[in-house]
């Protein structure tokens, strides 16, 4: 009896853990396998259009799903529908949501589940970089389903010739357009140290910044690529060389919040240059004391500063503020999911709700779409990649002591480059 | 070697030395947070041998309680107190209602606490959302202090290290040097015999479970002052505290302290030298310890 007990305990521990893993969605990639033939290639004549939504509901970017729902809520409510569905161009539109944890494995499982189990016509999402690359690969194997990107921004996604994949936003290298020059010429930063998360989005985001910064004559004093989910930055901060003018911080979500609050306690006095999601509204609206580190940080991206003035933006942000769980102002996910979902609905309305044989009609209308989004005019290039406006912004302390973002400048009609960045040391090649 | 070059290389060496010391100190202060979380687990799992999968959830709940109380009152100590008492009472309730009856059935206890942790985490996600928050600390503590050899170092990390050392010493004294500690150890070794000497063993176990939970709640406030509180941290801290308790040796306070220090050091050094494999090394540490000493670093060999 006594002997057996030890074994039981280990068995109980092991079982507990494997259950915990399954429950948190870490199932092996193939476990979302469905019965064959349940794919809905022939949905063209059906009266219902099923849209499967992918966004992050766990992990570092867990707020993604709330933002996706807020964005979809704005677009659907403007047409008399709800976040669950409604009637668009005479067709019934049904929305099915699947949350991921931000990893490729979970995006793959959930995308397969939507297509093979739920039989959706359109996959809308995902939110994060590595997920996007996986979903594009999956899109190549499902030519009868149309994929509209949510907020995933790796450069390479629209360079894979996936005819059924559309991205209504700039990639992460485009988001940094103009920031490298601004840092070198306007701010006078000659030497920059780089701290960024170790996955595809920061590679491209930092690559976009440093390629411009290095071309302008800037120097890189070192790169720290940290695992996603790193919460202790004390050691990384101690590695920043003394002769550095500024620090590039390519972190997001909770990682960015940790870094900023620890930069305050560790007394980092260098000015910061933020990646596109480092000092967004989710980081600035948190309760941690980050203002000493965050004020003066410059960054670039698809999200305009608080002083942005545009009637379409005003309408959108007012509707956004009425959504449950809305942030003080829309986050990057909220804006990108809205632009993409509104684009999709405009495309469906353009074809009067007919997707066409193998979605040909819908894809033609999406490829030729042009409209004024809250963040400026959007049009599509031949790779089904959007041509967009991009913003340079700076974090400032407003009169009431709240942190907010101020516009520095706007670049119009930014087009995609062809360099796909990988992890780099010093300047990117 | 010219004088200039010599000076440069000397300075470079001094820089490396300082950095080495800094990483070591960072590892120890990170270990302090791991120890605070693991100290509760070493009582519940290590000493009482009750498998709880809800320890990380207690940590996160404590952090959130502290966060709310500090936000409303501005008093950090009050927040820490509220978190310890709140999570401790909840632990007592859970132990009385759900665990006591099955205390010797490991499989059931693991499943019950796992279920509780899933429910608890989702409730906290609904209440506090998915974004990261932190327990506010007084502005006067958000400064760096000058340390010999290290230069400026965040005061809050030094305070956490001192708190962890205080808690560790207090626990060690309680378990090893007081009558109550002796009762607990006797109860764990042979509960029937201890009960036969007139001690109410049920009360002892309930008190230990509540105290272990209270420590997790306190750790949530301490850790949540330095690191973010958000869904997912519960699992991370459960995992790390299990590694600490198992590698350190079940039920040994000193073992948990050594284990926590090692886990902190390994994770900081690997973050600098092998960032991609930082997590792998932490678990490799546990594998190596268990391969060499199956009972853990300070654990007693069982017969």
XYZ file of C-alpha atoms in Angstrom:
732
model
C 0.000 0.000 0.000
C 2.721 2.403 1.054
C 4.838 1.448 -1.958
C 2.067 1.974 -4.457
C 1.311 5.436 -3.212
C 4.420 7.039 -4.644
C 3.652 5.643 -8.078
C 0.080 6.876 -7.917
C 1.251 10.335 -7.102
C 3.504 10.483 -10.132
C 0.748 9.083 -12.312
C -1.671 11.676 -10.961
C 0.802 14.455 -11.600
C 1.491 13.269 -15.133
C -2.189 12.922 -15.915
C -2.953 16.304 -14.433
C -0.387 17.887 -16.685
C -1.418 16.188 -19.861
C -5.013 17.220 -19.181
C -3.874 20.773 -18.518
C -2.034 20.804 -21.837
C -5.052 19.547 -23.749
C -7.281 22.052 -21.987
C -5.025 24.943 -22.931
C -5.124 24.017 -26.584
C -1.638 22.554 -26.910
C -2.986 19.511 -28.714
C -0.840 18.038 -31.508
C -1.389 19.799 -34.810
C -3.235 16.905 -36.455
C -5.874 16.472 -33.778
C -8.352 18.765 -35.472
C -8.802 16.205 -38.263
C -12.375 16.017 -39.493
C -14.448 13.570 -41.418
C -13.449 13.820 -45.088
C -15.833 15.495 -47.468
C -17.273 17.921 -44.966
C -15.554 20.824 -46.711
C -18.034 23.242 -48.196
C -16.633 23.888 -51.645
C -20.084 23.961 -53.150
C -21.401 26.713 -50.936
C -21.614 29.137 -53.851
C -25.312 28.512 -54.345
C -26.214 28.336 -50.663
C -28.162 31.095 -48.960
C -25.845 31.232 -45.986
C -22.291 32.514 -45.945
C -20.318 31.043 -43.067
C -17.345 33.062 -41.847
C -14.928 31.480 -39.390
C -13.030 33.992 -37.243
C -9.590 33.256 -35.786
C -8.045 35.447 -33.122
C -5.913 35.115 -29.993
C -7.740 34.414 -26.733
C -4.872 33.083 -24.643
C -1.269 33.904 -23.929
C 0.666 37.077 -24.515
C -1.907 38.563 -26.932
C -5.035 37.273 -25.184
C -6.946 40.511 -25.813
C -7.002 39.767 -29.570
C -10.387 38.026 -29.527
C -12.108 40.882 -27.674
C -10.732 43.310 -30.229
C -11.748 41.095 -33.155
C -15.294 40.915 -31.785
C -15.400 44.674 -31.218
C -14.280 45.265 -34.818
C -16.772 42.788 -36.262
C -19.452 44.243 -33.990
C -18.906 47.710 -35.459
C -19.117 46.475 -39.064
C -22.127 44.175 -38.498
C -24.126 46.618 -36.358
C -23.783 49.260 -39.074
C -25.729 46.795 -41.251
C -28.330 45.837 -38.660
C -26.593 42.625 -37.626
C -24.765 41.530 -34.493
C -21.402 40.059 -33.669
C -23.001 36.601 -34.169
C -24.249 37.289 -37.678
C -26.869 39.082 -39.769
C -28.024 39.668 -43.328
C -25.566 41.052 -45.882
C -26.704 41.687 -49.474
C -29.699 39.411 -48.946
C -27.604 36.497 -47.695
C -27.549 35.174 -44.177
C -24.080 35.630 -42.712
C -23.077 33.383 -39.825
C -19.970 33.995 -37.715
C -18.106 31.248 -35.864
C -15.276 32.184 -33.480
C -12.204 30.121 -32.580
C -9.613 31.370 -30.092
C -5.920 30.513 -30.424
C -2.948 30.955 -28.103
C -0.862 32.757 -30.714
C 1.240 29.751 -31.779
C 1.339 28.224 -35.265
C 0.210 24.863 -33.940
C -2.938 26.258 -32.416
C -3.701 28.451 -35.470
C -3.328 25.418 -37.728
C -5.593 23.275 -35.525
C -8.269 25.945 -35.261
C -8.161 26.895 -38.987
C -8.576 23.235 -39.904
C -11.412 22.923 -37.416
C -13.216 25.882 -38.991
C -12.787 24.597 -42.553
C -13.216 20.868 -42.038
C -15.619 20.593 -39.085
C -17.623 23.797 -39.372
C -17.481 23.962 -43.178
C -16.914 27.705 -43.367
C -16.741 29.511 -46.721
C -14.350 32.184 -45.529
C -11.649 32.091 -42.862
C -11.100 35.524 -41.291
C -7.894 35.845 -39.228
C -5.457 35.183 -37.617
C -4.000 37.855 -35.342
C -0.334 37.113 -34.899
C 2.791 36.640 -37.051
C 3.722 32.970 -36.911
C 0.045 32.055 -37.047
C -0.308 33.999 -40.283
C 2.524 32.153 -41.991
C 0.925 28.835 -41.023
C -2.524 29.879 -42.189
C -1.133 30.961 -45.597
C 0.452 27.525 -46.006
C -2.875 25.965 -45.090
C -4.691 28.280 -47.535
C -2.523 26.855 -50.335
C -3.969 23.396 -49.595
C -7.607 24.611 -49.486
C -8.063 26.482 -52.792
C -11.885 26.469 -52.509
C -11.959 28.466 -49.286
C -11.259 32.213 -49.261
C -8.919 33.529 -46.555
C -8.959 37.126 -45.367
C -6.136 38.052 -43.013
C -6.929 39.511 -39.587
C -3.847 41.268 -38.223
C -0.923 38.960 -39.085
C 1.857 40.945 -40.675
C 4.928 38.917 -41.743
C 6.220 40.209 -45.097
C 6.304 36.795 -46.746
C 2.608 35.985 -46.342
C 1.510 37.686 -49.568
C 4.581 36.559 -51.518
C 3.497 32.885 -51.571
C 1.141 33.114 -54.566
C -1.850 31.985 -52.537
C -4.641 33.102 -54.930
C -7.238 32.730 -52.176
C -5.461 34.837 -49.528
C -6.128 38.586 -49.081
C -4.444 41.077 -46.745
C -6.082 44.482 -46.257
C -3.230 46.013 -44.258
C 0.468 46.814 -44.519
C 3.093 44.229 -43.559
C 5.285 44.769 -40.515
C 8.256 46.119 -42.507
C 5.938 48.689 -44.153
C 4.813 49.777 -40.668
C 8.310 51.022 -39.894
C 8.526 53.039 -43.130
C 10.082 56.453 -42.396
C 10.965 55.703 -38.753
C 14.631 54.812 -39.393
C 15.235 58.113 -41.181
C 13.342 60.023 -38.519
C 15.382 58.429 -35.707
C 18.694 59.170 -37.418
C 18.014 62.611 -38.898
C 15.418 64.258 -36.668
C 16.249 62.645 -33.326
C 19.987 62.317 -34.007
C 20.311 58.726 -32.756
C 23.544 57.341 -34.245
C 23.878 54.113 -32.241
C 20.902 51.917 -31.361
C 20.636 48.699 -29.337
C 17.875 46.255 -30.305
C 15.709 44.159 -27.969
C 13.015 42.154 -29.736
C 11.025 38.965 -29.439
C 12.317 35.963 -31.294
C 9.693 35.287 -33.990
C 8.665 36.345 -37.460
C 6.766 39.557 -36.672
C 9.613 41.312 -34.814
C 12.124 40.091 -37.462
C 10.215 41.973 -40.160
C 9.253 44.891 -37.924
C 12.830 45.427 -36.691
C 14.172 44.601 -40.159
C 12.057 47.391 -41.655
C 13.361 49.856 -39.091
C 17.031 48.888 -39.107
C 17.374 48.571 -42.884
C 16.347 52.216 -43.185
C 18.296 53.313 -40.089
C 21.499 51.590 -41.253
C 21.105 52.929 -44.785
C 20.918 56.426 -43.297
C 24.282 55.799 -41.577
C 23.169 54.456 -38.195
C 25.015 51.797 -36.224
C 23.678 48.831 -34.201
C 25.421 48.265 -30.859
C 23.894 44.826 -30.309
C 20.770 42.665 -30.669
C 18.933 40.698 -27.985
C 16.335 38.299 -29.376
C 14.314 37.108 -26.379
C 11.738 34.284 -26.230
C 8.093 35.395 -26.372
C 6.681 35.484 -22.847
C 9.898 36.756 -21.237
C 8.822 38.737 -18.193
C 12.170 39.449 -16.508
C 14.241 41.992 -18.448
C 16.716 42.963 -15.712
C 19.552 41.039 -17.327
C 18.746 42.182 -20.861
C 18.658 45.798 -19.670
C 22.089 45.378 -18.093
C 23.491 44.330 -21.476
C 22.747 47.685 -23.150
C 26.178 49.266 -23.815
C 26.848 52.690 -22.309
C 27.641 54.341 -25.656
C 24.146 53.631 -27.034
C 21.994 56.611 -28.050
C 18.632 54.848 -28.046
C 17.078 51.408 -27.597
C 14.798 49.764 -30.153
C 12.126 47.763 -28.282
C 10.353 45.218 -30.496
C 8.166 43.658 -27.808
C 4.395 43.355 -27.591
C 1.565 42.877 -25.116
C 2.592 41.767 -21.639
C 6.261 41.527 -22.640
C 6.286 45.209 -23.577
C 4.506 46.180 -20.357
C 7.057 44.197 -18.312
C 9.977 45.763 -20.132
C 8.659 49.304 -19.761
C 7.928 49.018 -16.041
C 11.294 47.373 -15.373
C 13.057 50.002 -17.483
C 11.635 52.526 -15.008
C 12.787 50.637 -11.891
C 16.194 49.862 -13.410
C 16.635 53.526 -14.292
C 17.101 53.201 -18.076
C 17.742 56.744 -19.300
C 18.103 56.009 -23.015
C 15.266 57.140 -25.256
C 13.231 54.306 -26.761
C 12.130 53.487 -30.293
C 9.111 51.225 -30.219
C 8.095 48.413 -32.534
C 4.590 48.764 -33.938
C 2.852 47.118 -30.974
C 5.210 48.160 -28.155
C 3.569 51.377 -26.971
C 0.054 50.905 -28.329
C -3.090 51.595 -26.353
C -3.011 48.219 -24.558
C 0.414 48.967 -23.061
C -0.341 52.620 -22.301
C -3.714 51.900 -20.672
C -2.259 49.372 -18.186
C -1.778 50.239 -14.539
C 1.956 49.731 -14.333
C 4.009 52.881 -13.918
C 5.701 53.137 -17.297
C 5.450 56.820 -18.081
C 9.105 57.641 -17.404
C 10.165 55.032 -19.931
C 7.350 55.459 -22.443
C 7.188 59.244 -22.849
C 9.173 60.372 -25.879
C 9.161 56.925 -27.490
C 8.760 57.164 -31.262
C 7.158 54.412 -33.278
C 5.502 53.677 -36.585
C 2.506 51.639 -37.608
C -1.030 51.493 -38.963
C -2.553 53.097 -35.848
C -2.809 56.909 -35.871
C -2.185 58.970 -32.740
C -4.965 60.327 -30.545
C -4.938 63.727 -32.297
C -5.715 62.163 -35.707
C -8.569 63.981 -37.381
C -10.589 62.241 -40.066
C -14.400 61.888 -40.292
C -14.314 58.142 -41.115
C -12.026 57.579 -38.130
C -14.352 59.554 -35.887
C -17.375 57.461 -36.884
C -15.425 54.258 -36.393
C -13.922 55.109 -33.022
C -17.283 56.254 -31.660
C -18.893 52.965 -32.718
C -15.890 51.075 -31.336
C -16.199 52.736 -27.931
C -19.739 51.295 -27.596
C -18.497 47.712 -27.946
C -18.179 45.528 -24.846
C -14.600 45.310 -23.509
C -13.405 48.182 -25.703
C -10.112 49.897 -24.844
C -10.017 53.707 -24.390
C -9.099 53.842 -28.091
C -8.979 51.001 -30.630
C -5.836 48.855 -30.458
C -3.903 47.813 -33.550
C -5.894 44.542 -33.606
C -9.202 46.412 -33.397
C -8.309 48.666 -36.324
C -6.804 45.997 -38.561
C -9.625 43.523 -37.932
C -12.125 46.273 -38.696
C -10.447 47.370 -41.933
C -10.205 43.768 -43.101
C -13.725 42.745 -42.084
C -15.318 45.851 -43.571
C -13.349 45.139 -46.781
C -14.726 41.606 -46.825
C -18.313 42.799 -46.310
C -17.890 45.466 -49.034
C -16.614 42.721 -51.338
C -19.646 40.528 -50.581
C -22.009 43.470 -51.135
C -20.284 44.290 -54.436
C -21.160 40.826 -55.797
C -24.699 41.035 -54.328
C -23.898 38.142 -52.020
C -22.918 35.735 -54.830
C -19.528 34.191 -54.140
C -19.395 32.676 -57.637
C -17.935 29.414 -58.934
C -15.004 28.592 -56.615
C -15.476 32.090 -55.110
C -14.303 33.702 -58.387
C -16.741 36.637 -58.119
C -15.907 37.408 -54.506
C -12.152 37.208 -55.157
C -12.410 39.518 -58.188
C -14.306 42.102 -56.153
C -11.862 41.853 -53.239
C -8.874 42.225 -55.597
C -10.264 45.441 -57.061
C -11.561 46.917 -53.824
C -10.807 50.588 -53.098
C -12.292 52.461 -50.155
C -11.540 55.070 -47.515
C -10.840 53.237 -44.276
C -10.688 55.022 -40.918
C -6.895 55.063 -41.378
C -6.860 56.323 -44.968
C -7.449 55.033 -48.502
C -6.744 51.376 -49.254
C -6.213 49.594 -52.576
C -4.802 46.210 -53.545
C -1.642 45.230 -55.458
C -1.337 42.197 -57.733
C -0.361 39.941 -54.792
C -3.681 40.751 -53.036
C -1.671 42.853 -50.596
C -2.999 46.263 -49.568
C -1.380 49.601 -50.406
C -1.964 51.760 -47.332
C -1.154 54.875 -45.322
C 1.323 54.602 -42.453
C 1.770 56.766 -39.351
C 4.790 57.938 -37.355
C 3.859 58.742 -33.772
C 5.368 59.767 -30.461
C 4.182 58.947 -26.928
C 3.393 62.081 -24.925
C 2.061 62.866 -21.497
C -1.202 64.756 -21.936
C -2.184 67.552 -19.559
C -4.010 65.168 -17.185
C -1.029 62.855 -16.746
C -2.408 60.117 -19.043
C -0.125 58.694 -21.714
C -1.258 59.209 -25.267
C 0.079 59.123 -28.809
C 0.723 62.181 -30.956
C 1.099 62.084 -34.739
C 4.472 63.083 -36.146
C 3.775 62.449 -39.810
C 1.918 60.241 -42.267
C 3.235 58.420 -45.334
C 0.649 57.812 -48.077
C 0.353 54.906 -50.495
C 3.046 52.757 -48.905
C 3.680 49.659 -51.045
C 5.199 46.347 -50.074
C 8.908 45.611 -50.460
C 10.211 42.171 -51.362
C 12.711 41.564 -48.552
C 11.621 38.908 -46.090
C 13.647 39.354 -42.905
C 15.031 36.630 -40.678
C 16.749 36.975 -37.325
C 19.785 39.251 -37.820
C 22.833 40.461 -35.905
C 23.874 44.077 -36.338
C 22.210 45.540 -39.436
C 19.879 43.345 -41.507
C 21.368 42.231 -44.837
C 50.447 45.932 -25.538
C 50.200 49.704 -25.406
C 49.007 51.423 -22.295
C 45.815 52.447 -24.002
C 45.007 48.917 -25.147
C 45.777 47.563 -21.704
C 43.400 49.990 -20.084
C 40.761 49.104 -22.605
C 41.052 45.380 -22.028
C 41.055 45.909 -18.282
C 37.922 47.948 -18.502
C 36.387 45.338 -20.750
C 37.160 42.617 -18.223
C 35.725 44.706 -15.430
C 32.587 45.157 -17.549
C 32.290 41.425 -18.059
C 32.777 40.814 -14.376
C 30.094 43.344 -13.487
C 27.778 41.784 -15.996
C 28.413 38.307 -14.617
C 27.637 39.560 -11.104
C 24.554 41.382 -12.351
C 23.184 38.280 -14.054
C 23.875 36.282 -10.895
C 22.073 38.816 -8.749
C 19.193 39.004 -11.232
C 18.966 35.208 -11.099
C 18.821 35.258 -7.310
C 16.158 37.957 -7.171
C 14.091 36.093 -9.781
C 14.655 32.964 -7.694
C 13.270 34.890 -4.712
C 9.913 35.229 -6.479
C 9.966 31.547 -7.458
C 10.760 30.643 -3.855
C 7.841 32.671 -2.499
C 5.465 30.789 -4.805
C 7.096 27.428 -4.189
C 7.215 27.802 -0.397
C 3.440 27.310 -0.209
C 3.659 24.354 -2.538
C 6.444 22.775 -0.526
C 4.067 22.733 2.463
C 1.036 21.414 0.593
C 2.650 19.083 -1.917
C 6.096 18.528 -0.466
C 5.151 18.049 3.163
C 1.460 17.089 3.219
C 1.770 15.159 -0.063
C -1.446 16.625 -1.422
C -1.163 17.121 -5.148
C -2.574 20.521 -5.951
C -2.785 21.725 -9.541
C -4.422 24.937 -8.363
C -1.344 26.514 -6.790
C -0.665 28.765 -9.794
C -4.306 29.832 -9.730
C -3.907 30.803 -6.065
C -0.858 32.848 -7.068
C -2.764 34.688 -9.800
C -5.830 35.226 -7.610
C -3.628 36.641 -4.848
C -2.020 38.957 -7.372
C -5.388 40.218 -8.602
C -6.725 40.712 -5.061
C -3.592 42.677 -4.236
C -3.930 44.668 -7.448
C -7.522 45.701 -6.663
C -6.859 46.509 -3.003
C -3.718 48.519 -3.775
C -5.536 50.374 -6.555
C -8.366 51.317 -4.185
C -6.381 52.070 -1.043
C -2.899 52.846 -2.334
C -1.471 50.718 0.460
C 0.761 47.855 -0.708
C 0.951 46.150 2.684
C -2.838 46.136 2.974
C -2.993 44.552 -0.490
C -0.532 41.838 0.503
C -2.476 41.182 3.687
C -5.828 41.012 1.896
C -4.420 38.628 -0.697
C -2.912 36.314 1.933
C -6.058 36.226 4.067
C -8.434 35.977 1.084
C -6.594 33.180 -0.709
C -5.873 31.447 2.606
C -9.578 31.374 3.524
C -10.503 30.179 0.060
C -7.874 27.454 0.407
C -9.381 26.425 3.734
C -12.849 26.272 2.189
C -11.634 24.198 -0.736
C -9.754 21.852 1.546
C -12.764 21.326 3.841
C -15.369 20.943 1.112
C -13.531 19.167 -1.665
C -10.175 17.759 -0.677
C -10.341 16.478 2.897
C -12.554 13.557 2.030
C -10.185 12.299 -0.673
C -6.874 13.403 0.777
C -5.288 9.976 0.298
C -6.584 9.494 -3.225
C -3.984 11.305 -5.331
C -5.760 10.869 -8.634
C -8.988 12.434 -7.381
C -7.251 15.316 -5.652
C -5.247 16.091 -8.801
C -8.424 16.097 -10.889
C -10.405 18.191 -8.397
C -7.689 20.834 -8.112
C -7.121 20.805 -11.881
C -10.832 21.446 -12.391
C -10.739 24.239 -9.826
C -7.756 25.838 -11.535
C -9.460 25.795 -14.960
C -12.648 27.316 -13.544
C -10.712 29.857 -11.487
C -8.530 30.955 -14.395
C -11.522 31.470 -16.670
C -13.369 33.428 -13.986
C -10.343 35.673 -13.601
C -10.124 36.101 -17.382
C -13.767 37.203 -17.361
C -13.243 39.570 -14.447
C -9.858 41.100 -15.275
C -9.525 40.567 -19.027
C -6.597 39.307 -21.047
C -4.275 42.294 -20.793
C -1.379 42.451 -18.384
C -1.712 44.385 -15.146
C 0.697 44.927 -12.301
C 0.352 45.606 -8.594
C 1.298 49.249 -8.120
C 4.268 49.887 -5.863
C 4.920 53.187 -4.056
C 6.837 55.612 -6.246
C 9.547 55.938 -3.624
C 10.438 52.270 -4.172
C 10.666 52.542 -7.956
C 14.238 53.689 -7.877
C 17.668 52.221 -8.338
C 20.168 52.087 -5.485
C 23.945 52.051 -5.787
C 25.416 48.656 -4.931
C 29.137 47.925 -4.663
C 30.441 46.198 -7.859
C 26.988 46.186 -9.474
C 26.256 49.877 -9.905
C 22.633 50.986 -9.909
C 20.222 48.194 -9.061
C 16.390 48.300 -8.763
C 15.422 48.644 -5.107
C 12.242 46.609 -5.532
C 14.219 43.492 -6.512
C 16.423 43.816 -3.435
C 13.343 44.157 -1.240
C 11.791 41.051 -2.805
C 14.969 39.110 -2.130
C 14.916 40.228 1.524
C 11.227 39.312 1.852
C 11.914 35.856 0.403
C 14.821 35.318 2.780
C 12.617 36.391 5.705
C 9.770 34.076 4.664
C 12.184 31.222 4.065
C 13.870 31.574 7.442
C 10.528 31.918 9.218
C 9.182 28.789 7.549
C 12.312 26.796 8.258
C 12.155 27.832 11.891
C 8.470 26.974 12.124
C 8.737 23.547 10.539
C 12.021 22.443 12.098
C 12.289 24.218 15.426
C 8.804 24.651 16.916
C 6.376 22.248 18.530
C 3.776 22.993 15.859
C 6.304 22.133 13.183
C 7.032 18.864 14.934
C 3.288 18.099 15.035
C 3.036 18.744 11.297
C 6.001 16.518 10.507
C 4.698 13.778 12.792
C 1.248 14.043 11.211
C 2.713 13.636 7.743
C 4.878 10.676 8.709
C 2.163 8.738 10.511
C -1.183 10.415 10.851
C -2.861 7.600 12.847
C -0.138 7.484 15.448
C -0.145 11.262 15.793
C -3.921 11.282 16.196
C -3.572 8.613 18.870
C -1.442 10.978 20.944
C -4.440 13.301 21.201
C -3.633 15.734 18.430
C -6.482 16.761 16.135
C -4.790 15.906 12.881
C -7.663 17.178 10.716
C -7.190 20.666 12.095
C -3.451 20.487 11.510
C -3.864 19.513 7.853
C -6.544 22.136 7.268
C -4.331 24.803 8.807
C -1.331 23.808 6.685
C -3.395 23.832 3.479
C -4.779 27.268 4.331
C -1.324 28.562 5.208
C 0.203 27.197 2.002
C -2.564 28.864 -0.022
C -2.038 32.121 1.867
C 1.657 32.006 0.959
C 0.707 31.590 -2.714
C -1.621 34.582 -2.427
C 1.138 36.652 -0.855
C 3.568 35.530 -3.551
C 1.034 36.766 -6.134
C 1.237 40.284 -4.735
C 5.029 40.192 -4.392
C 5.571 38.698 -7.855
C 2.820 40.820 -9.371
C 4.642 43.949 -8.261
C 7.566 43.068 -10.523
C 6.086 40.891 -13.266
C 2.789 41.090 -15.167
C -0.415 39.452 -13.941
C -2.424 37.897 -16.753
C -4.015 34.622 -17.838
C -1.292 32.079 -18.484
C 0.948 33.212 -15.634
C -0.892 30.740 -13.371
C 0.340 27.802 -15.438
C 3.855 29.204 -15.668
C 4.165 29.624 -11.922
C 2.617 26.220 -11.159
C 5.174 24.663 -13.476
C 8.129 26.554 -12.035
C 7.130 25.883 -8.453
C 6.719 22.163 -9.180
C 10.212 22.163 -10.698
C 11.531 23.989 -7.635
C 9.850 21.669 -5.137
C 10.722 18.457 -6.964
C 14.324 19.404 -7.762
C 14.866 20.885 -4.307
C 13.517 17.838 -2.505
C 9.948 17.275 -1.353
C 9.073 19.108 1.836
C 12.468 20.667 2.408
C 12.420 24.446 2.891
C 16.153 24.699 2.307
C 15.763 22.520 -0.777
C 13.064 24.826 -2.154
C 15.325 27.833 -1.570
C 18.246 26.187 -3.356
C 15.973 24.925 -6.138
C 14.433 28.369 -6.641
C 17.852 30.009 -6.727
C 19.084 27.486 -9.299
C 16.015 27.867 -11.519
C 16.384 31.668 -11.382
C 20.102 31.526 -12.208
C 19.671 29.037 -15.034
C 16.883 31.067 -16.628
C 18.831 34.363 -16.442
C 22.128 32.953 -17.705
C 20.459 31.071 -20.526
C 18.534 34.224 -21.465
C 21.880 35.944 -22.064
C 23.913 33.150 -23.603
C 21.326 30.831 -25.235
C 18.068 32.815 -25.383
C 16.338 30.393 -27.738
C 16.775 27.511 -25.297
C 16.051 29.391 -22.045
C 13.049 27.188 -21.169
C 14.729 23.941 -22.177
C 17.599 24.547 -19.757
C 15.235 25.060 -16.824
C 13.709 21.648 -17.325
C 17.049 20.075 -18.158
C 18.068 21.221 -14.671
C 15.238 19.186 -13.137
C 16.066 16.165 -15.310
C 19.729 16.246 -14.300
C 18.951 16.682 -10.593
C 16.464 13.800 -10.630
C 18.828 11.559 -12.594
C 21.613 12.081 -10.061
C 19.512 12.445 -6.899
C 16.002 11.036 -7.392
C 14.880 12.377 -4.006
C 15.870 15.928 -5.001
C 18.768 18.055 -3.764
C 17.797 18.185 -0.093
C 15.144 15.478 -0.034
C 15.244 12.519 2.300
C 15.620 9.168 0.568
C 12.441 7.141 1.049
C 12.458 3.465 1.887
